[in-house]
Amino acid sequence: LTTEALGAAFRKSTQFRQLTQESEPGVAGSGSATPGTPSSIGSRDSLKGGVKLTSRFAQKQYGETYARSFAEQMRLLLERQWRLTVRDTTFVGSRESQSIFMGLVIGSLFNNLGLEDFGLKIGVALYAAIFLAFSNFAEIPIAVELKNVVFKQTAAGFYSTYAYACAVAVVTLPLILIVVGIFGTLLYWIVGLADDVGRYFFFLLMLYGTSLAMSVIFRCIAFVAPNMEIAQVFAGPTASI
């Protein structure tokens, strides 16, 4: 059985004739209408580039920008992004270890500040926000490494850019929550900030929002910049602003 024999058998099949009819312009029978006329608008047979799409498969495959719905895109992208994040144990472990180490070091330098040390407390809060902002610098090489794949898949219609951005942001949420929870908790209670649960959670919320925003910004810079060197050059001033 040769390739030529298989091709000849396929060309004689009903499936080949059906596909040929679907790809021929104007194949619709007596009820066809000119594209753009009132009779053709809202009809079941959609037109794509002047080609009549008669079957449900053809309409799904060629009549829409994406073959899957937005919910299905999100499900698949969340699964993929979660696997990519979890299996990178070096990245996840280093972020958590860094939070524990820096929380203990900075907390010990400003241990048990008094009520009169208001300026130092403001400085500690500012330093905490800056530290968490720059700790997301590690997102740049990851995004630079993946962006060519993402560009190719979005151009091929695998998924939309919006779905990919949402999936990455959602998967990043728990990692940032863990990092901020460890660092913020150690720093808050060792430094001796206000002994109030509401203020404690507000402090964590402020750090969480800052870290999440900088993570998204660094990824955007990595996708816009032509290479990693230029992305790193622009990331520093952006974080300072």
JSON list of C-alpha atoms in Angstrom, two decimals:
[
{"chain": "A", "resi": 1, "resn": "LEU", "atom": "CA", "xyz": [0.00, 0.00, 0.00]},
{"chain": "A", "resi": 2, "resn": "THR", "atom": "CA", "xyz": [1.69, 3.20, -1.21]},
{"chain": "A", "resi": 3, "resn": "THR", "atom": "CA", "xyz": [1.09, 6.88, -0.47]},
{"chain": "A", "resi": 4, "resn": "GLU", "atom": "CA", "xyz": [-0.18, 7.41, -4.01]},
{"chain": "A", "resi": 5, "resn": "ALA", "atom": "CA", "xyz": [-2.75, 4.66, -3.56]},
{"chain": "A", "resi": 6, "resn": "LEU", "atom": "CA", "xyz": [-3.98, 6.20, -0.31]},
{"chain": "A", "resi": 7, "resn": "GLY", "atom": "CA", "xyz": [-4.26, 9.60, -1.96]},
{"chain": "A", "resi": 8, "resn": "ALA", "atom": "CA", "xyz": [-6.20, 8.20, -4.89]},
{"chain": "A", "resi": 9, "resn": "ALA", "atom": "CA", "xyz": [-8.58, 6.37, -2.57]},
{"chain": "A", "resi": 10, "resn": "PHE", "atom": "CA", "xyz": [-9.19, 9.54, -0.56]},
{"chain": "A", "resi": 11, "resn": "ARG", "atom": "CA", "xyz": [-9.94, 11.57, -3.70]},
{"chain": "A", "resi": 12, "resn": "LYS", "atom": "CA", "xyz": [-12.61, 9.01, -4.62]},
{"chain": "A", "resi": 13, "resn": "SER", "atom": "CA", "xyz": [-14.26, 9.18, -1.19]},
{"chain": "A", "resi": 14, "resn": "THR", "atom": "CA", "xyz": [-17.37, 11.14, -0.25]},
{"chain": "A", "resi": 15, "resn": "GLN", "atom": "CA", "xyz": [-15.44, 13.11, 2.36]},
{"chain": "A", "resi": 16, "resn": "PHE", "atom": "CA", "xyz": [-13.14, 14.52, -0.34]},
{"chain": "A", "resi": 17, "resn": "ARG", "atom": "CA", "xyz": [-16.11, 15.51, -2.51]},
{"chain": "A", "resi": 18, "resn": "GLN", "atom": "CA", "xyz": [-17.79, 17.18, 0.46]},
{"chain": "A", "resi": 19, "resn": "LEU", "atom": "CA", "xyz": [-14.66, 19.17, 1.32]},
{"chain": "A", "resi": 20, "resn": "THR", "atom": "CA", "xyz": [-14.26, 20.18, -2.32]},
{"chain": "A", "resi": 21, "resn": "GLN", "atom": "CA", "xyz": [-17.83, 21.44, -2.48]},
{"chain": "A", "resi": 22, "resn": "GLU", "atom": "CA", "xyz": [-17.39, 23.42, 0.76]},
{"chain": "A", "resi": 23, "resn": "SER", "atom": "CA", "xyz": [-14.28, 25.15, -0.58]},
{"chain": "A", "resi": 24, "resn": "GLU", "atom": "CA", "xyz": [-15.86, 26.21, -3.88]},
{"chain": "A", "resi": 25, "resn": "PRO", "atom": "CA", "xyz": [-17.27, 29.79, -3.87]},
{"chain": "A", "resi": 26, "resn": "GLY", "atom": "CA", "xyz": [-20.99, 30.09, -4.40]},
{"chain": "A", "resi": 27, "resn": "VAL", "atom": "CA", "xyz": [-21.85, 26.48, -3.60]},
{"chain": "A", "resi": 28, "resn": "ALA", "atom": "CA", "xyz": [-25.12, 26.71, -1.77]},
{"chain": "A", "resi": 29, "resn": "GLY", "atom": "CA", "xyz": [-27.85, 25.57, -4.12]},
{"chain": "A", "resi": 30, "resn": "SER", "atom": "CA", "xyz": [-30.81, 27.64, -5.11]},
{"chain": "A", "resi": 31, "resn": "GLY", "atom": "CA", "xyz": [-31.10, 29.43, -1.78]},
{"chain": "A", "resi": 32, "resn": "SER", "atom": "CA", "xyz": [-27.70, 31.14, -1.93]},
{"chain": "A", "resi": 33, "resn": "ALA", "atom": "CA", "xyz": [-27.56, 34.92, -1.64]},
{"chain": "A", "resi": 34, "resn": "THR", "atom": "CA", "xyz": [-24.99, 37.57, -2.40]},
{"chain": "A", "resi": 35, "resn": "PRO", "atom": "CA", "xyz": [-22.70, 38.30, 0.59]},
{"chain": "A", "resi": 36, "resn": "GLY", "atom": "CA", "xyz": [-23.82, 41.35, 2.49]},
{"chain": "A", "resi": 37, "resn": "THR", "atom": "CA", "xyz": [-27.45, 41.29, 1.25]},
{"chain": "A", "resi": 38, "resn": "PRO", "atom": "CA", "xyz": [-30.27, 41.14, 3.81]},
{"chain": "A", "resi": 39, "resn": "SER", "atom": "CA", "xyz": [-31.13, 37.57, 2.79]},
{"chain": "A", "resi": 40, "resn": "SER", "atom": "CA", "xyz": [-27.59, 36.39, 3.55]},
{"chain": "A", "resi": 41, "resn": "ILE", "atom": "CA", "xyz": [-27.23, 38.16, 6.89]},
{"chain": "A", "resi": 42, "resn": "GLY", "atom": "CA", "xyz": [-28.09, 35.86, 9.77]},
{"chain": "A", "resi": 43, "resn": "SER", "atom": "CA", "xyz": [-28.23, 32.79, 7.54]},
{"chain": "A", "resi": 44, "resn": "ARG", "atom": "CA", "xyz": [-26.91, 29.52, 8.83]},
{"chain": "A", "resi": 45, "resn": "ASP", "atom": "CA", "xyz": [-24.25, 29.28, 6.08]},
{"chain": "A", "resi": 46, "resn": "SER", "atom": "CA", "xyz": [-21.54, 31.79, 6.95]},
{"chain": "A", "resi": 47, "resn": "LEU", "atom": "CA", "xyz": [-19.04, 33.21, 4.46]},
{"chain": "A", "resi": 48, "resn": "LYS", "atom": "CA", "xyz": [-15.32, 33.45, 5.09]},
{"chain": "A", "resi": 49, "resn": "GLY", "atom": "CA", "xyz": [-13.25, 35.28, 2.48]},
{"chain": "A", "resi": 50, "resn": "GLY", "atom": "CA", "xyz": [-15.92, 34.68, -0.18]},
{"chain": "A", "resi": 51, "resn": "VAL", "atom": "CA", "xyz": [-15.94, 30.91, 0.44]},
{"chain": "A", "resi": 52, "resn": "LYS", "atom": "CA", "xyz": [-19.19, 29.23, 1.48]},
{"chain": "A", "resi": 53, "resn": "LEU", "atom": "CA", "xyz": [-18.90, 27.28, 4.74]},
{"chain": "A", "resi": 54, "resn": "THR", "atom": "CA", "xyz": [-21.76, 24.80, 4.71]},
{"chain": "A", "resi": 55, "resn": "SER", "atom": "CA", "xyz": [-20.90, 22.21, 7.35]},
{"chain": "A", "resi": 56, "resn": "ARG", "atom": "CA", "xyz": [-20.73, 22.77, 11.09]},
{"chain": "A", "resi": 57, "resn": "PHE", "atom": "CA", "xyz": [-17.10, 21.63, 11.13]},
{"chain": "A", "resi": 58, "resn": "ALA", "atom": "CA", "xyz": [-16.12, 24.14, 8.44]},
{"chain": "A", "resi": 59, "resn": "GLN", "atom": "CA", "xyz": [-17.92, 26.97, 10.23]},
{"chain": "A", "resi": 60, "resn": "LYS", "atom": "CA", "xyz": [-16.21, 26.08, 13.51]},
{"chain": "A", "resi": 61, "resn": "GLN", "atom": "CA", "xyz": [-12.78, 25.57, 11.98]},
{"chain": "A", "resi": 62, "resn": "TYR", "atom": "CA", "xyz": [-12.63, 28.46, 9.53]},
{"chain": "A", "resi": 63, "resn": "GLY", "atom": "CA", "xyz": [-15.53, 30.76, 10.33]},
{"chain": "A", "resi": 64, "resn": "GLU", "atom": "CA", "xyz": [-14.31, 31.88, 13.77]},
{"chain": "A", "resi": 65, "resn": "THR", "atom": "CA", "xyz": [-11.10, 33.47, 14.95]},
{"chain": "A", "resi": 66, "resn": "TYR", "atom": "CA", "xyz": [-10.57, 30.84, 17.65]},
{"chain": "A", "resi": 67, "resn": "ALA", "atom": "CA", "xyz": [-11.70, 27.23, 17.54]},
{"chain": "A", "resi": 68, "resn": "ARG", "atom": "CA", "xyz": [-12.36, 27.16, 21.31]},
{"chain": "A", "resi": 69, "resn": "SER", "atom": "CA", "xyz": [-14.45, 29.39, 23.51]},
{"chain": "A", "resi": 70, "resn": "PHE", "atom": "CA", "xyz": [-12.87, 31.87, 25.92]},
{"chain": "A", "resi": 71, "resn": "ALA", "atom": "CA", "xyz": [-13.74, 29.65, 28.89]},
{"chain": "A", "resi": 72, "resn": "GLU", "atom": "CA", "xyz": [-12.05, 26.66, 27.26]},
{"chain": "A", "resi": 73, "resn": "GLN", "atom": "CA", "xyz": [-9.01, 28.78, 26.43]},
{"chain": "A", "resi": 74, "resn": "MET", "atom": "CA", "xyz": [-8.78, 29.91, 30.05]},
{"chain": "A", "resi": 75, "resn": "ARG", "atom": "CA", "xyz": [-9.05, 26.34, 31.34]},
{"chain": "A", "resi": 76, "resn": "LEU", "atom": "CA", "xyz": [-6.27, 25.05, 29.11]},
{"chain": "A", "resi": 77, "resn": "LEU", "atom": "CA", "xyz": [-4.03, 28.05, 29.69]},
{"chain": "A", "resi": 78, "resn": "LEU", "atom": "CA", "xyz": [-4.48, 27.85, 33.47]},
{"chain": "A", "resi": 79, "resn": "GLU", "atom": "CA", "xyz": [-3.52, 24.17, 33.43]},
{"chain": "A", "resi": 80, "resn": "ARG", "atom": "CA", "xyz": [-0.44, 24.84, 31.31]},
{"chain": "A", "resi": 81, "resn": "GLN", "atom": "CA", "xyz": [0.71, 27.89, 33.26]},
{"chain": "A", "resi": 82, "resn": "TRP", "atom": "CA", "xyz": [0.21, 26.11, 36.58]},
{"chain": "A", "resi": 83, "resn": "ARG", "atom": "CA", "xyz": [2.37, 23.19, 35.42]},
{"chain": "A", "resi": 84, "resn": "LEU", "atom": "CA", "xyz": [5.06, 25.54, 34.16]},
{"chain": "A", "resi": 85, "resn": "THR", "atom": "CA", "xyz": [5.11, 27.36, 37.50]},
{"chain": "A", "resi": 86, "resn": "VAL", "atom": "CA", "xyz": [4.99, 24.34, 39.80]},
{"chain": "A", "resi": 87, "resn": "ARG", "atom": "CA", "xyz": [7.68, 22.36, 38.02]},
{"chain": "A", "resi": 88, "resn": "ASP", "atom": "CA", "xyz": [10.11, 25.31, 38.24]},
{"chain": "A", "resi": 89, "resn": "THR", "atom": "CA", "xyz": [11.04, 24.47, 41.82]},
{"chain": "A", "resi": 90, "resn": "THR", "atom": "CA", "xyz": [14.19, 26.59, 41.68]},
{"chain": "A", "resi": 91, "resn": "PHE", "atom": "CA", "xyz": [12.25, 29.76, 40.94]},
{"chain": "A", "resi": 92, "resn": "VAL", "atom": "CA", "xyz": [9.51, 29.09, 43.50]},
{"chain": "A", "resi": 93, "resn": "GLY", "atom": "CA", "xyz": [11.91, 27.96, 46.22]},
{"chain": "A", "resi": 94, "resn": "SER", "atom": "CA", "xyz": [14.27, 30.88, 45.75]},
{"chain": "A", "resi": 95, "resn": "ARG", "atom": "CA", "xyz": [11.41, 33.40, 46.00]},
{"chain": "A", "resi": 96, "resn": "GLU", "atom": "CA", "xyz": [10.19, 31.88, 49.25]},
{"chain": "A", "resi": 97, "resn": "SER", "atom": "CA", "xyz": [13.68, 31.56, 50.73]},
{"chain": "A", "resi": 98, "resn": "GLN", "atom": "CA", "xyz": [14.45, 35.14, 49.78]},
{"chain": "A", "resi": 99, "resn": "SER", "atom": "CA", "xyz": [11.31, 36.33, 51.56]},
{"chain": "A", "resi": 100, "resn": "ILE", "atom": "CA", "xyz": [12.22, 34.50, 54.78]},
{"chain": "A", "resi": 101, "resn": "PHE", "atom": "CA", "xyz": [15.85, 35.68, 54.74]},
{"chain": "A", "resi": 102, "resn": "MET", "atom": "CA", "xyz": [15.10, 39.33, 53.96]},
{"chain": "A", "resi": 103, "resn": "GLY", "atom": "CA", "xyz": [12.20, 39.44, 56.40]},
{"chain": "A", "resi": 104, "resn": "LEU", "atom": "CA", "xyz": [14.46, 38.27, 59.23]},
{"chain": "A", "resi": 105, "resn": "VAL", "atom": "CA", "xyz": [17.36, 40.55, 58.25]},
{"chain": "A", "resi": 106, "resn": "ILE", "atom": "CA", "xyz": [15.34, 43.74, 57.82]},
{"chain": "A", "resi": 107, "resn": "GLY", "atom": "CA", "xyz": [13.24, 42.94, 60.87]},
{"chain": "A", "resi": 108, "resn": "SER", "atom": "CA", "xyz": [16.32, 42.47, 63.03]},
{"chain": "A", "resi": 109, "resn": "LEU", "atom": "CA", "xyz": [17.77, 45.81, 61.85]},
{"chain": "A", "resi": 110, "resn": "PHE", "atom": "CA", "xyz": [14.62, 47.67, 62.90]},
{"chain": "A", "resi": 111, "resn": "ASN", "atom": "CA", "xyz": [13.61, 45.49, 65.83]},
{"chain": "A", "resi": 112, "resn": "ASN", "atom": "CA", "xyz": [10.87, 46.81, 68.14]},
{"chain": "A", "resi": 113, "resn": "LEU", "atom": "CA", "xyz": [10.65, 50.43, 67.06]},
{"chain": "A", "resi": 114, "resn": "GLY", "atom": "CA", "xyz": [8.95, 52.75, 69.51]},
{"chain": "A", "resi": 115, "resn": "LEU", "atom": "CA", "xyz": [6.07, 55.15, 69.00]},
{"chain": "A", "resi": 116, "resn": "GLU", "atom": "CA", "xyz": [8.49, 58.03, 68.54]},
{"chain": "A", "resi": 117, "resn": "ASP", "atom": "CA", "xyz": [10.18, 56.27, 65.59]},
{"chain": "A", "resi": 118, "resn": "PHE", "atom": "CA", "xyz": [7.44, 57.18, 63.15]},
{"chain": "A", "resi": 119, "resn": "GLY", "atom": "CA", "xyz": [9.85, 58.16, 60.37]},
{"chain": "A", "resi": 120, "resn": "LEU", "atom": "CA", "xyz": [11.69, 54.85, 60.61]},
{"chain": "A", "resi": 121, "resn": "LYS", "atom": "CA", "xyz": [8.44, 52.92, 60.39]},
{"chain": "A", "resi": 122, "resn": "ILE", "atom": "CA", "xyz": [7.49, 54.79, 57.21]},
{"chain": "A", "resi": 123, "resn": "GLY", "atom": "CA", "xyz": [10.94, 53.99, 55.84]},
{"chain": "A", "resi": 124, "resn": "VAL", "atom": "CA", "xyz": [10.48, 50.28, 56.63]},
{"chain": "A", "resi": 125, "resn": "ALA", "atom": "CA", "xyz": [7.13, 50.22, 54.83]},
{"chain": "A", "resi": 126, "resn": "LEU", "atom": "CA", "xyz": [8.65, 51.98, 51.81]},
{"chain": "A", "resi": 127, "resn": "TYR", "atom": "CA", "xyz": [11.60, 49.58, 51.74]},
{"chain": "A", "resi": 128, "resn": "ALA", "atom": "CA", "xyz": [9.26, 46.59, 51.95]},
{"chain": "A", "resi": 129, "resn": "ALA", "atom": "CA", "xyz": [7.30, 47.82, 48.93]},
{"chain": "A", "resi": 130, "resn": "ILE", "atom": "CA", "xyz": [10.49, 48.47, 46.93]},
{"chain": "A", "resi": 131, "resn": "PHE", "atom": "CA", "xyz": [11.94, 45.07, 47.85]},
{"chain": "A", "resi": 132, "resn": "LEU", "atom": "CA", "xyz": [8.84, 43.19, 46.71]},
{"chain": "A", "resi": 133, "resn": "ALA", "atom": "CA", "xyz": [8.67, 45.28, 43.53]},
{"chain": "A", "resi": 134, "resn": "PHE", "atom": "CA", "xyz": [12.24, 44.46, 42.52]},
{"chain": "A", "resi": 135, "resn": "SER", "atom": "CA", "xyz": [11.90, 40.83, 43.58]},
{"chain": "A", "resi": 136, "resn": "ASN", "atom": "CA", "xyz": [9.63, 40.39, 40.54]},
{"chain": "A", "resi": 137, "resn": "PHE", "atom": "CA", "xyz": [12.61, 41.19, 38.31]},
{"chain": "A", "resi": 138, "resn": "ALA", "atom": "CA", "xyz": [12.93, 37.43, 37.84]},
{"chain": "A", "resi": 139, "resn": "GLU", "atom": "CA", "xyz": [9.77, 37.52, 35.71]},
{"chain": "A", "resi": 140, "resn": "ILE", "atom": "CA", "xyz": [11.67, 39.17, 32.85]},
{"chain": "A", "resi": 141, "resn": "PRO", "atom": "CA", "xyz": [13.88, 36.25, 31.71]},
{"chain": "A", "resi": 142, "resn": "ILE", "atom": "CA", "xyz": [10.93, 33.85, 32.03]},
{"chain": "A", "resi": 143, "resn": "ALA", "atom": "CA", "xyz": [8.69, 36.07, 29.89]},
{"chain": "A", "resi": 144, "resn": "VAL", "atom": "CA", "xyz": [11.45, 36.67, 27.33]},
{"chain": "A", "resi": 145, "resn": "GLU", "atom": "CA", "xyz": [11.98, 32.92, 26.99]},
{"chain": "A", "resi": 146, "resn": "LEU", "atom": "CA", "xyz": [8.27, 32.22, 26.46]},
{"chain": "A", "resi": 147, "resn": "LYS", "atom": "CA", "xyz": [7.20, 35.20, 24.35]},
{"chain": "A", "resi": 148, "resn": "ASN", "atom": "CA", "xyz": [8.20, 33.72, 20.98]},
{"chain": "A", "resi": 149, "resn": "VAL", "atom": "CA", "xyz": [6.05, 30.68, 21.69]},
{"chain": "A", "resi": 150, "resn": "VAL", "atom": "CA", "xyz": [3.15, 32.88, 22.80]},
{"chain": "A", "resi": 151, "resn": "PHE", "atom": "CA", "xyz": [3.43, 35.11, 19.72]},
{"chain": "A", "resi": 152, "resn": "LYS", "atom": "CA", "xyz": [3.41, 32.08, 17.42]},
{"chain": "A", "resi": 153, "resn": "GLN", "atom": "CA", "xyz": [0.43, 30.45, 19.12]},
{"chain": "A", "resi": 154, "resn": "THR", "atom": "CA", "xyz": [-1.68, 33.62, 19.29]},
{"chain": "A", "resi": 155, "resn": "ALA", "atom": "CA", "xyz": [-0.95, 34.34, 15.61]},
{"chain": "A", "resi": 156, "resn": "ALA", "atom": "CA", "xyz": [-2.06, 30.79, 14.75]},
{"chain": "A", "resi": 157, "resn": "GLY", "atom": "CA", "xyz": [-5.35, 31.29, 16.63]},
{"chain": "A", "resi": 158, "resn": "PHE", "atom": "CA", "xyz": [-4.66, 28.86, 19.47]},
{"chain": "A", "resi": 159, "resn": "TYR", "atom": "CA", "xyz": [-5.90, 31.37, 22.04]},
{"chain": "A", "resi": 160, "resn": "SER", "atom": "CA", "xyz": [-6.39, 35.10, 22.50]},
{"chain": "A", "resi": 161, "resn": "THR", "atom": "CA", "xyz": [-3.85, 37.44, 24.06]},
{"chain": "A", "resi": 162, "resn": "TYR", "atom": "CA", "xyz": [-6.38, 38.47, 26.69]},
{"chain": "A", "resi": 163, "resn": "ALA", "atom": "CA", "xyz": [-6.93, 34.85, 27.77]},
{"chain": "A", "resi": 164, "resn": "TYR", "atom": "CA", "xyz": [-3.18, 34.28, 28.11]},
{"chain": "A", "resi": 165, "resn": "ALA", "atom": "CA", "xyz": [-2.66, 37.47, 30.15]},
{"chain": "A", "resi": 166, "resn": "CYS", "atom": "CA", "xyz": [-5.54, 36.56, 32.49]},
{"chain": "A", "resi": 167, "resn": "ALA", "atom": "CA", "xyz": [-4.25, 32.99, 32.96]},
{"chain": "A", "resi": 168, "resn": "VAL", "atom": "CA", "xyz": [-0.74, 34.17, 33.83]},
{"chain": "A", "resi": 169, "resn": "ALA", "atom": "CA", "xyz": [-2.09, 36.74, 36.30]},
{"chain": "A", "resi": 170, "resn": "VAL", "atom": "CA", "xyz": [-4.35, 34.19, 38.01]},
{"chain": "A", "resi": 171, "resn": "VAL", "atom": "CA", "xyz": [-1.57, 31.62, 38.39]},
{"chain": "A", "resi": 172, "resn": "THR", "atom": "CA", "xyz": [0.77, 34.30, 39.77]},
{"chain": "A", "resi": 173, "resn": "LEU", "atom": "CA", "xyz": [-1.70, 35.24, 42.53]},
{"chain": "A", "resi": 174, "resn": "PRO", "atom": "CA", "xyz": [-1.00, 32.34, 44.95]},
{"chain": "A", "resi": 175, "resn": "LEU", "atom": "CA", "xyz": [2.78, 32.59, 44.54]},
{"chain": "A", "resi": 176, "resn": "ILE", "atom": "CA", "xyz": [2.80, 36.30, 45.31]},
{"chain": "A", "resi": 177, "resn": "LEU", "atom": "CA", "xyz": [0.38, 35.71, 48.19]},
{"chain": "A", "resi": 178, "resn": "ILE", "atom": "CA", "xyz": [2.81, 33.24, 49.79]},
{"chain": "A", "resi": 179, "resn": "VAL", "atom": "CA", "xyz": [5.85, 35.50, 49.26]},
{"chain": "A", "resi": 180, "resn": "VAL", "atom": "CA", "xyz": [4.08, 38.59, 50.61]},
{"chain": "A", "resi": 181, "resn": "GLY", "atom": "CA", "xyz": [2.57, 36.67, 53.52]},
{"chain": "A", "resi": 182, "resn": "ILE", "atom": "CA", "xyz": [5.95, 35.37, 54.68]},
{"chain": "A", "resi": 183, "resn": "PHE", "atom": "CA", "xyz": [7.91, 38.59, 54.20]},
{"chain": "A", "resi": 184, "resn": "GLY", "atom": "CA", "xyz": [5.18, 40.95, 55.40]},
{"chain": "A", "resi": 185, "resn": "THR", "atom": "CA", "xyz": [4.34, 38.93, 58.52]},
{"chain": "A", "resi": 186, "resn": "LEU", "atom": "CA", "xyz": [7.97, 38.65, 59.65]},
{"chain": "A", "resi": 187, "resn": "LEU", "atom": "CA", "xyz": [8.66, 42.31, 59.00]},
{"chain": "A", "resi": 188, "resn": "TYR", "atom": "CA", "xyz": [5.47, 43.63, 60.57]},
{"chain": "A", "resi": 189, "resn": "TRP", "atom": "CA", "xyz": [5.71, 41.90, 63.92]},
{"chain": "A", "resi": 190, "resn": "ILE", "atom": "CA", "xyz": [9.51, 41.96, 64.33]},
{"chain": "A", "resi": 191, "resn": "VAL", "atom": "CA", "xyz": [9.67, 45.69, 63.64]},
{"chain": "A", "resi": 192, "resn": "GLY", "atom": "CA", "xyz": [6.84, 46.25, 66.07]},
{"chain": "A", "resi": 193, "resn": "LEU", "atom": "CA", "xyz": [4.28, 48.09, 63.98]},
{"chain": "A", "resi": 194, "resn": "ALA", "atom": "CA", "xyz": [0.77, 48.76, 65.25]},
{"chain": "A", "resi": 195, "resn": "ASP", "atom": "CA", "xyz": [-0.65, 45.86, 67.26]},
{"chain": "A", "resi": 196, "resn": "ASP", "atom": "CA", "xyz": [-3.89, 45.84, 65.31]},
{"chain": "A", "resi": 197, "resn": "VAL", "atom": "CA", "xyz": [-5.21, 43.06, 63.07]},
{"chain": "A", "resi": 198, "resn": "GLY", "atom": "CA", "xyz": [-6.89, 45.45, 60.65]},
{"chain": "A", "resi": 199, "resn": "ARG", "atom": "CA", "xyz": [-3.71, 47.46, 60.09]},
{"chain": "A", "resi": 200, "resn": "TYR", "atom": "CA", "xyz": [-1.72, 44.26, 59.73]},
{"chain": "A", "resi": 201, "resn": "PHE", "atom": "CA", "xyz": [-3.93, 42.99, 56.91]},
{"chain": "A", "resi": 202, "resn": "PHE", "atom": "CA", "xyz": [-3.92, 46.45, 55.29]},
{"chain": "A", "resi": 203, "resn": "PHE", "atom": "CA", "xyz": [-0.11, 46.36, 55.34]},
{"chain": "A", "resi": 204, "resn": "LEU", "atom": "CA", "xyz": [-0.16, 42.97, 53.63]},
{"chain": "A", "resi": 205, "resn": "LEU", "atom": "CA", "xyz": [-2.73, 44.18, 51.11]},
{"chain": "A", "resi": 206, "resn": "MET", "atom": "CA", "xyz": [-0.54, 47.16, 50.22]},
{"chain": "A", "resi": 207, "resn": "LEU", "atom": "CA", "xyz": [2.48, 44.92, 49.68]},
{"chain": "A", "resi": 208, "resn": "TYR", "atom": "CA", "xyz": [0.40, 42.40, 47.75]},
{"chain": "A", "resi": 209, "resn": "GLY", "atom": "CA", "xyz": [-0.97, 45.01, 45.36]},
{"chain": "A", "resi": 210, "resn": "THR", "atom": "CA", "xyz": [2.48, 46.47, 44.77]},
{"chain": "A", "resi": 211, "resn": "SER", "atom": "CA", "xyz": [4.08, 43.09, 44.07]},
{"chain": "A", "resi": 212, "resn": "LEU", "atom": "CA", "xyz": [1.27, 41.97, 41.75]},
{"chain": "A", "resi": 213, "resn": "ALA", "atom": "CA", "xyz": [1.32, 45.22, 39.78]},
{"chain": "A", "resi": 214, "resn": "MET", "atom": "CA", "xyz": [5.09, 45.09, 39.28]},
{"chain": "A", "resi": 215, "resn": "SER", "atom": "CA", "xyz": [4.91, 41.46, 38.19]},
{"chain": "A", "resi": 216, "resn": "VAL", "atom": "CA", "xyz": [2.45, 42.37, 35.43]},
{"chain": "A", "resi": 217, "resn": "ILE", "atom": "CA", "xyz": [4.45, 45.46, 34.42]},
{"chain": "A", "resi": 218, "resn": "PHE", "atom": "CA", "xyz": [7.72, 43.53, 34.16]},
{"chain": "A", "resi": 219, "resn": "ARG", "atom": "CA", "xyz": [6.05, 40.90, 31.98]},
{"chain": "A", "resi": 220, "resn": "CYS", "atom": "CA", "xyz": [4.63, 43.58, 29.70]},
{"chain": "A", "resi": 221, "resn": "ILE", "atom": "CA", "xyz": [8.07, 45.16, 29.33]},
{"chain": "A", "resi": 222, "resn": "ALA", "atom": "CA", "xyz": [9.59, 41.77, 28.52]},
{"chain": "A", "resi": 223, "resn": "PHE", "atom": "CA", "xyz": [7.00, 41.15, 25.78]},
{"chain": "A", "resi": 224, "resn": "VAL", "atom": "CA", "xyz": [7.40, 44.62, 24.25]},
{"chain": "A", "resi": 225, "resn": "ALA", "atom": "CA", "xyz": [11.22, 44.80, 24.38]},
{"chain": "A", "resi": 226, "resn": "PRO", "atom": "CA", "xyz": [13.12, 43.15, 21.50]},
{"chain": "A", "resi": 227, "resn": "ASN", "atom": "CA", "xyz": [15.53, 41.34, 23.85]},
{"chain": "A", "resi": 228, "resn": "MET", "atom": "CA", "xyz": [16.24, 40.74, 27.53]},
{"chain": "A", "resi": 229, "resn": "GLU", "atom": "CA", "xyz": [18.97, 43.39, 27.81]},
{"chain": "A", "resi": 230, "resn": "ILE", "atom": "CA", "xyz": [16.67, 46.21, 26.71]},
{"chain": "A", "resi": 231, "resn": "ALA", "atom": "CA", "xyz": [13.89, 44.85, 28.92]},
{"chain": "A", "resi": 232, "resn": "GLN", "atom": "CA", "xyz": [16.15, 45.00, 31.97]},
{"chain": "A", "resi": 233, "resn": "VAL", "atom": "CA", "xyz": [17.22, 48.55, 31.09]},
{"chain": "A", "resi": 234, "resn": "PHE", "atom": "CA", "xyz": [13.62, 49.77, 31.01]},
{"chain": "A", "resi": 235, "resn": "ALA", "atom": "CA", "xyz": [12.48, 47.72, 34.01]},
{"chain": "A", "resi": 236, "resn": "GLY", "atom": "CA", "xyz": [14.68, 49.55, 36.53]},
{"chain": "A", "resi": 237, "resn": "PRO", "atom": "CA", "xyz": [13.38, 53.11, 35.89]},
{"chain": "A", "resi": 238, "resn": "THR", "atom": "CA", "xyz": [9.84, 51.80, 35.62]},
{"chain": "A", "resi": 239, "resn": "ALA", "atom": "CA", "xyz": [10.02, 50.20, 39.07]},
{"chain": "A", "resi": 240, "resn": "SER", "atom": "CA", "xyz": [11.51, 53.39, 40.53]},
{"chain": "A", "resi": 241, "resn": "ILE", "atom": "CA", "xyz": [8.64, 55.47, 39.16]}
]
